[in-house]
Amino acid sequence: GRLQSTLGKTVFLGILLNDELVYIDKREDPRNPIQFSSQIGTRRPPYFGMLGQLLMAYLPEGEVNRLLKKTPLRASTKKSLTNVREFKKRLQRIREQGFYIDKEEALEGVTGIAAPIRDYTGEVIAGVGVGFIASSVDTNGTKKIIEELCETGNRISQEMGYIERRRLAGS
């Protein structure tokens, strides 16, 4: 809950399980005006929101294709991305930047930012994300959240035995 207390935002932990996004943990700030309806154990389409897209970004392409065939992209809000080609481009960008910002695509008026959690093999096994009212945070605030989130993702990953390869290479 350290991240949640630092940011005062709702923090989610999610995994892909049986072709769905499943929330496995959630920390809510009692002072937060929005209480998210996603409870622990809630299942969503694999591409749903910040965590779904983040997690799909680290899947092999064949797996992404299989999931999109099984559960085609459907819009949750006016801003949702439903074009498969664009979606795949986005997944590549997420991999390159190492986090994902969902701007009101899952929930109207809500921004979500998510970062990966890796196991000791370096495999992405889960995602940690923060949701907040889009208008409540400016660009600097967003940067701060991204930093905190990526740090949290790394910390949890290290607890799972993950060692960042880059550091070993001495770069």
PDB file of N, CA and C in Angstrom, residues 14 17-18 21 23-24 26 36 43 46 57 65 72 75 79 81 99 101 109 120-121 129 139 148 162 165-166 171:
ATOM      1  N   GLY A  14      -3.275  -6.386 -11.624  1.00  0.00           N
ATOM      2  CA  GLY A  14      -4.030  -7.253 -12.517  1.00  0.00           C
ATOM      3  C   GLY A  14      -3.152  -8.263 -13.228  1.00  0.00           C
ATOM      4  N   LEU A  17      -5.635 -14.028 -17.028  1.00  0.00           N
ATOM      5  CA  LEU A  17      -5.906 -15.390 -16.586  1.00  0.00           C
ATOM      6  C   LEU A  17      -7.053 -15.939 -17.426  1.00  0.00           C
ATOM      7  N   ASN A  18      -6.855 -17.100 -18.014  1.00  0.00           N
ATOM      8  CA  ASN A  18      -7.893 -17.693 -18.871  1.00  0.00           C
ATOM      9  C   ASN A  18      -8.452 -16.678 -19.870  1.00  0.00           C
ATOM     10  N   LEU A  21      -8.736 -10.283 -18.275  1.00  0.00           N
ATOM     11  CA  LEU A  21      -8.029  -9.466 -17.298  1.00  0.00           C
ATOM     12  C   LEU A  21      -8.717  -9.692 -15.962  1.00  0.00           C
ATOM     13  N   TYR A  23      -8.572  -8.617 -11.833  1.00  0.00           N
ATOM     14  CA  TYR A  23      -7.986  -7.765 -10.803  1.00  0.00           C
ATOM     15  C   TYR A  23      -7.694  -8.628  -9.579  1.00  0.00           C
ATOM     16  N   ILE A  24      -6.434  -8.658  -9.163  1.00  0.00           N
ATOM     17  CA  ILE A  24      -6.084  -9.504  -8.021  1.00  0.00           C
ATOM     18  C   ILE A  24      -5.852  -8.698  -6.751  1.00  0.00           C
ATOM     19  N   LYS A  26      -6.502  -4.444  -4.990  1.00  0.00           N
ATOM     20  CA  LYS A  26      -6.964  -3.078  -5.184  1.00  0.00           C
ATOM     21  C   LYS A  26      -6.833  -2.338  -3.872  1.00  0.00           C
ATOM     22  N   PHE A  36     -13.825   3.034  -7.462  1.00  0.00           N
ATOM     23  CA  PHE A  36     -13.973   2.237  -8.673  1.00  0.00           C
ATOM     24  C   PHE A  36     -14.816   0.996  -8.406  1.00  0.00           C
ATOM     25  N   ARG A  43     -13.613  -9.671 -13.571  1.00  0.00           N
ATOM     26  CA  ARG A  43     -13.034 -10.081 -14.850  1.00  0.00           C
ATOM     27  C   ARG A  43     -13.456  -9.120 -15.948  1.00  0.00           C
ATOM     28  N   PRO A  46      -9.598  -9.036 -22.140  1.00  0.00           N
ATOM     29  CA  PRO A  46      -8.144  -8.979 -21.947  1.00  0.00           C
ATOM     30  C   PRO A  46      -7.549  -7.610 -22.282  1.00  0.00           C
ATOM     31  N   ALA A  57       0.558  -6.043 -24.243  1.00  0.00           N
ATOM     32  CA  ALA A  57       1.737  -5.525 -24.945  1.00  0.00           C
ATOM     33  C   ALA A  57       2.925  -6.476 -24.831  1.00  0.00           C
ATOM     34  N   ASN A  65      -3.120 -11.978 -31.370  1.00  0.00           N
ATOM     35  CA  ASN A  65      -4.084 -12.264 -32.444  1.00  0.00           C
ATOM     36  C   ASN A  65      -5.180 -13.206 -31.966  1.00  0.00           C
ATOM     37  N   PRO A  72     -13.076  -9.687 -29.615  1.00  0.00           N
ATOM     38  CA  PRO A  72     -12.785  -8.520 -30.461  1.00  0.00           C
ATOM     39  C   PRO A  72     -12.879  -7.212 -29.666  1.00  0.00           C
ATOM     40  N   ALA A  75     -15.631  -0.825 -27.838  1.00  0.00           N
ATOM     41  CA  ALA A  75     -15.436   0.455 -27.166  1.00  0.00           C
ATOM     42  C   ALA A  75     -16.155   0.483 -25.821  1.00  0.00           C
ATOM     43  N   LYS A  79     -13.669   7.314 -26.529  1.00  0.00           N
ATOM     44  CA  LYS A  79     -12.244   7.420 -26.843  1.00  0.00           C
ATOM     45  C   LYS A  79     -11.559   6.072 -27.023  1.00  0.00           C
ATOM     46  N   LEU A  81     -10.041   2.676 -28.350  1.00  0.00           N
ATOM     47  CA  LEU A  81      -9.433   2.286 -29.624  1.00  0.00           C
ATOM     48  C   LEU A  81     -10.007   0.934 -30.039  1.00  0.00           C
ATOM     49  N   PHE A  99       5.465   1.594 -19.988  1.00  0.00           N
ATOM     50  CA  PHE A  99       4.264   1.896 -19.203  1.00  0.00           C
ATOM     51  C   PHE A  99       3.167   2.284 -20.184  1.00  0.00           C
ATOM     52  N   ILE A 101      -0.476   4.833 -20.603  1.00  0.00           N
ATOM     53  CA  ILE A 101      -1.443   5.809 -20.091  1.00  0.00           C
ATOM     54  C   ILE A 101      -2.751   5.646 -20.850  1.00  0.00           C
ATOM     55  N   GLY A 109     -13.824  10.159 -18.269  1.00  0.00           N
ATOM     56  CA  GLY A 109     -13.296  11.090 -17.277  1.00  0.00           C
ATOM     57  C   GLY A 109     -12.193  10.544 -16.388  1.00  0.00           C
ATOM     58  N   TYR A 120      11.217 -13.600 -11.952  1.00  0.00           N
ATOM     59  CA  TYR A 120      12.676 -13.734 -11.975  1.00  0.00           C
ATOM     60  C   TYR A 120      13.214 -14.029 -13.372  1.00  0.00           C
ATOM     61  N   THR A 121      12.352 -14.533 -14.267  1.00  0.00           N
ATOM     62  CA  THR A 121      12.827 -14.822 -15.628  1.00  0.00           C
ATOM     63  C   THR A 121      12.758 -13.581 -16.518  1.00  0.00           C
ATOM     64  N   GLY A 129      -1.412  -0.619 -11.626  1.00  0.00           N
ATOM     65  CA  GLY A 129      -1.971   0.568 -12.252  1.00  0.00           C
ATOM     66  C   GLY A 129      -2.627   1.500 -11.259  1.00  0.00           C
ATOM     67  N   THR A 139       0.198  17.785 -16.248  1.00  0.00           N
ATOM     68  CA  THR A 139       1.293  17.046 -16.885  1.00  0.00           C
ATOM     69  C   THR A 139       2.375  16.662 -15.884  1.00  0.00           C
ATOM     70  N   GLU A 148       6.547   7.086  -9.989  1.00  0.00           N
ATOM     71  CA  GLU A 148       6.198   6.306  -8.798  1.00  0.00           C
ATOM     72  C   GLU A 148       5.765   4.892  -9.197  1.00  0.00           C
ATOM     73  N   TYR A 162      13.253 -10.657  -9.766  1.00  0.00           N
ATOM     74  CA  TYR A 162      13.686 -10.130 -11.062  1.00  0.00           C
ATOM     75  C   TYR A 162      14.903  -9.231 -10.878  1.00  0.00           C
ATOM     76  N   ARG A 165      18.320  -6.765 -16.241  1.00  0.00           N
ATOM     77  CA  ARG A 165      19.487  -7.181 -17.014  1.00  0.00           C
ATOM     78  C   ARG A 165      20.403  -5.988 -17.326  1.00  0.00           C
ATOM     79  N   ARG A 166      19.787  -4.861 -17.590  1.00  0.00           N
ATOM     80  CA  ARG A 166      20.569  -3.681 -17.981  1.00  0.00           C
ATOM     81  C   ARG A 166      21.628  -3.356 -16.930  1.00  0.00           C
ATOM     82  N   SER A 171      25.584  -0.950 -17.988  1.00  0.00           N
ATOM     83  CA  SER A 171      25.341   0.237 -18.807  1.00  0.00           C
ATOM     84  C   SER A 171      24.669   1.291 -17.957  1.00  0.00           C
TER      85      SER A 171
END
